[in-house]
XYZ file of C-alpha atoms in Angstrom:
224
model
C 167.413 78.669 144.564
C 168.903 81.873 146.320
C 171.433 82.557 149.100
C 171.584 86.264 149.568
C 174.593 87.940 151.222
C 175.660 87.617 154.651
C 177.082 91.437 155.670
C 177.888 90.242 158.716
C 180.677 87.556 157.566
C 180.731 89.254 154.033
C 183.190 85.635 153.041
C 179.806 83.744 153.036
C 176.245 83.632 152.132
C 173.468 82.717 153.832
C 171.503 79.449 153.652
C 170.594 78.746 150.795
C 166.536 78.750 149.979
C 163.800 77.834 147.478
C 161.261 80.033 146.299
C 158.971 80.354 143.137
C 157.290 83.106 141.477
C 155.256 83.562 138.022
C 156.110 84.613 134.942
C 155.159 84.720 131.360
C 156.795 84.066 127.619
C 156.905 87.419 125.353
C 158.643 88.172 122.156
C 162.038 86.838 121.437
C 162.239 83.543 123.455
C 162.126 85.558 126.422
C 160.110 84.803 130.200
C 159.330 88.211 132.130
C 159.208 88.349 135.903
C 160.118 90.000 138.957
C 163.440 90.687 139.927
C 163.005 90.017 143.454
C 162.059 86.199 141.984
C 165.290 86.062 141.067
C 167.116 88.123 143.135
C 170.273 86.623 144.567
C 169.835 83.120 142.638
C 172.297 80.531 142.299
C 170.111 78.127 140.179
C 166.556 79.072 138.250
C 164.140 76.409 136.919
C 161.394 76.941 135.048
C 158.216 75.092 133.829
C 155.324 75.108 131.847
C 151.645 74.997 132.430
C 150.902 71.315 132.198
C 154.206 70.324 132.310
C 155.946 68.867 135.340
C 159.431 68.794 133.731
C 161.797 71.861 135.649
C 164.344 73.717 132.453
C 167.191 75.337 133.780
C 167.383 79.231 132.976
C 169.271 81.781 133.022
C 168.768 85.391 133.788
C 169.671 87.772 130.827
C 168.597 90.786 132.585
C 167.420 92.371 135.771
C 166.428 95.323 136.879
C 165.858 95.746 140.524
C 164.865 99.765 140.373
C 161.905 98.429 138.759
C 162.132 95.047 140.150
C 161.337 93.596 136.566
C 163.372 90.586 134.845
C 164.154 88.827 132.160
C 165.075 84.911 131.770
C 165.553 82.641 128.662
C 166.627 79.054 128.715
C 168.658 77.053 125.723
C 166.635 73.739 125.397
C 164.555 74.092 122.653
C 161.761 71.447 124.011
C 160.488 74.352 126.184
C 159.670 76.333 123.584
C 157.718 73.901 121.825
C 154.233 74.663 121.433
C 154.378 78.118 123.231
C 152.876 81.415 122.215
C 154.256 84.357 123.183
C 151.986 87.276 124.992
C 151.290 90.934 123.322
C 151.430 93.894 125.628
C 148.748 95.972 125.836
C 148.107 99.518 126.990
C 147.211 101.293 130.306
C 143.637 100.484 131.542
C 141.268 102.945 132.778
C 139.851 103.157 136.098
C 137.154 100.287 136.810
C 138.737 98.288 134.251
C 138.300 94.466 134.604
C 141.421 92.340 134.673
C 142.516 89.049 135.087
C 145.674 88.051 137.561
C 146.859 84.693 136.335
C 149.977 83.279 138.316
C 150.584 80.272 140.520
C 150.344 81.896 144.434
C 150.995 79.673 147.568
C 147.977 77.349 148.261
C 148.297 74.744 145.337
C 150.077 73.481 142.123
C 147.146 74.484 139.134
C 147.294 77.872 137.696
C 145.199 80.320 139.543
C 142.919 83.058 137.834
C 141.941 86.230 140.291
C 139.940 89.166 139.066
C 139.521 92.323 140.077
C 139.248 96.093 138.346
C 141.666 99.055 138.614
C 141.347 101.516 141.632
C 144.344 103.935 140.959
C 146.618 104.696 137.916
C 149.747 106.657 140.211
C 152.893 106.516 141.311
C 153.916 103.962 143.824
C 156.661 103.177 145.981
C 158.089 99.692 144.837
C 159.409 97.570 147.780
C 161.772 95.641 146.317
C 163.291 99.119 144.208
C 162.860 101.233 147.089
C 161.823 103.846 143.959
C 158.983 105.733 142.713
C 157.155 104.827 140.092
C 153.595 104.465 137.963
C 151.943 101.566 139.572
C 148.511 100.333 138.523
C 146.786 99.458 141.854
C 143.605 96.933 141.767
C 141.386 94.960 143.901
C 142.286 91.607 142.920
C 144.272 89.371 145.099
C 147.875 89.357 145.059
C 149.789 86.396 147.030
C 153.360 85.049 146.815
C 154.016 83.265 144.468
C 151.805 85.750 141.735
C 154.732 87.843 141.475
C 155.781 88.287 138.159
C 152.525 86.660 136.895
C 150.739 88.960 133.711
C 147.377 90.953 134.508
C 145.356 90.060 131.243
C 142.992 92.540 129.841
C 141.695 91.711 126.358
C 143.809 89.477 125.734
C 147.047 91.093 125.957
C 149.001 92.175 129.010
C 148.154 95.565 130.692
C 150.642 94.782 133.719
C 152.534 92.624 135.861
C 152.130 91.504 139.503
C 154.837 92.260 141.585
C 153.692 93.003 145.427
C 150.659 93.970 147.587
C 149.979 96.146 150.811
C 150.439 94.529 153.880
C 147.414 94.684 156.381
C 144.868 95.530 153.816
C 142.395 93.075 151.815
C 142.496 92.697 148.351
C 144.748 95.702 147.235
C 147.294 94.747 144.661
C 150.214 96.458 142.497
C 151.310 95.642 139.050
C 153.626 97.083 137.033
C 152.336 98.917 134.083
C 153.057 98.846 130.140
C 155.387 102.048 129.540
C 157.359 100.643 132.659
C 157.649 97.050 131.380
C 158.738 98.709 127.756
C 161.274 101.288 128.912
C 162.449 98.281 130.856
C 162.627 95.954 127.852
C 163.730 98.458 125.522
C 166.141 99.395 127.743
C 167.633 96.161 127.767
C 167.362 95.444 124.036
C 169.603 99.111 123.725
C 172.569 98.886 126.028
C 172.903 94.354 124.705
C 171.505 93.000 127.519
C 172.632 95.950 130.722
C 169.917 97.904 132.217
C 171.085 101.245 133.073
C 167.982 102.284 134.469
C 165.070 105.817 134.809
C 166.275 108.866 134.495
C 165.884 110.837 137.857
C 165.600 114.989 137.219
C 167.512 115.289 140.371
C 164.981 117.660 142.435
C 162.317 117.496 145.585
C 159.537 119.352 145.950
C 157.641 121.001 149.555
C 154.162 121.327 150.007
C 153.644 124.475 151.045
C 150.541 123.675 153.230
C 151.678 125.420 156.788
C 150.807 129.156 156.951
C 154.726 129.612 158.243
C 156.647 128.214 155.477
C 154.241 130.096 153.574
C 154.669 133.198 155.122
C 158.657 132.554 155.202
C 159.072 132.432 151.485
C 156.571 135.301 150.842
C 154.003 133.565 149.302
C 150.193 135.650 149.216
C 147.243 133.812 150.351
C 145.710 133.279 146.729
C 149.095 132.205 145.721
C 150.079 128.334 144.866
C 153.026 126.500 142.781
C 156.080 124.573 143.610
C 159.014 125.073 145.826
């Protein structure tokens, strides 16, 4: 349950509303997921696969820059029988994975596969920020946010949005991301501070004129 800001009448929220999202148990008696799952809650619940009783949570830490999250919850009967997941490393391109998550359509866990198309940096939506995204051609619908992308096993990335008016293109977040993220965290006692930015833009010097303007020779090529 959410209710985001009103900037309007800044002395209220908005409605409130219900949404769900995926996520998955790692080390420490932690769940990972996306930030915009939790984003503006007032209330989490979480379940099991195969279990239809909702645990409250409670977010330890979010990071919206690279809209990743972490949740926990104190009753021990959630735990019970769980395993948590290994991360793995970065997959190659035309690398099989597996998207597992629970998207819109039904209540069962849902299993989408694909293989990796691109291994770059990405603008994430929900960060408005810059960086490596793993892009594949498997199927990525609400509710798979924050859902793991399996590849032998262990988890090479995390779901987390898709491109709008295009079929079967995905994002997830990759392994150094979800570990600077997590370590991160595990540093500062629970505070993400965030990626370092160097602090600098670069041109493309692709137009003859700005070429010719800062003196650059026909053969020549670099960075301004």
């Amino acid at each position: 349950v959410s209710a985001s800001p009103n900037w309007f009448m800044p002395w209220q929220t908005k409605q409130q509303r219900e949404s769900t999202g995926s996520g998955f148990i790692i080390e420490g008696r932690r769940i990972l997921t996306n930030a915009h799952c939790v984003a503006d809650q007032s209330h989490v619940t979480v379940r099991k696969h195969g279990d239809p009783t909702k645990y409250t949570a409670r977010v330890v830490a979010v990071g919206h820059e690279c809209d990743l999250a972490v949740l926990t919850t104190d009753i021990e009967e959630f735990w019970r029988d769980t395993t948590p997941l290994q991360l793995g490393g970065i997959p190659e391109l035309q690398d099989p994975v597996s998207v597992v998550g629970y998207p819109t359509g039904g209540d069962n866990i849902s299993v989408s596969v694909g293989v990796v198309s691109r291994v770059e940096p990405q603008q994430y939506v929900h960060g408005a920020t810059s960086l490596l995204a793993i892009q594949i051609d498997a199927a990525i619908n609400p509710g798979n946010s924050g859902g793991p992308a399996m590849m032998d096993h262990r988890v090479v990335g995390v779901a987390f949005q898709s491109l709008d008016g295009a079929e079967n293109i995905g994002f997830i977040i990759p392994v150094p991301i979800i570990r600077h993220f997590l370590e991160d965290v595990d540093r500062n006692k629970g505070a993400y501070v965030g990626f370092p930015v160097l602090g600098i833009n670069c041109q493309a010097m692709e137009n003859p004129q700005l070429r010719a303007y800062a003196g650059m020779l026909p053969h020549e090529s670099g960075v301004m």
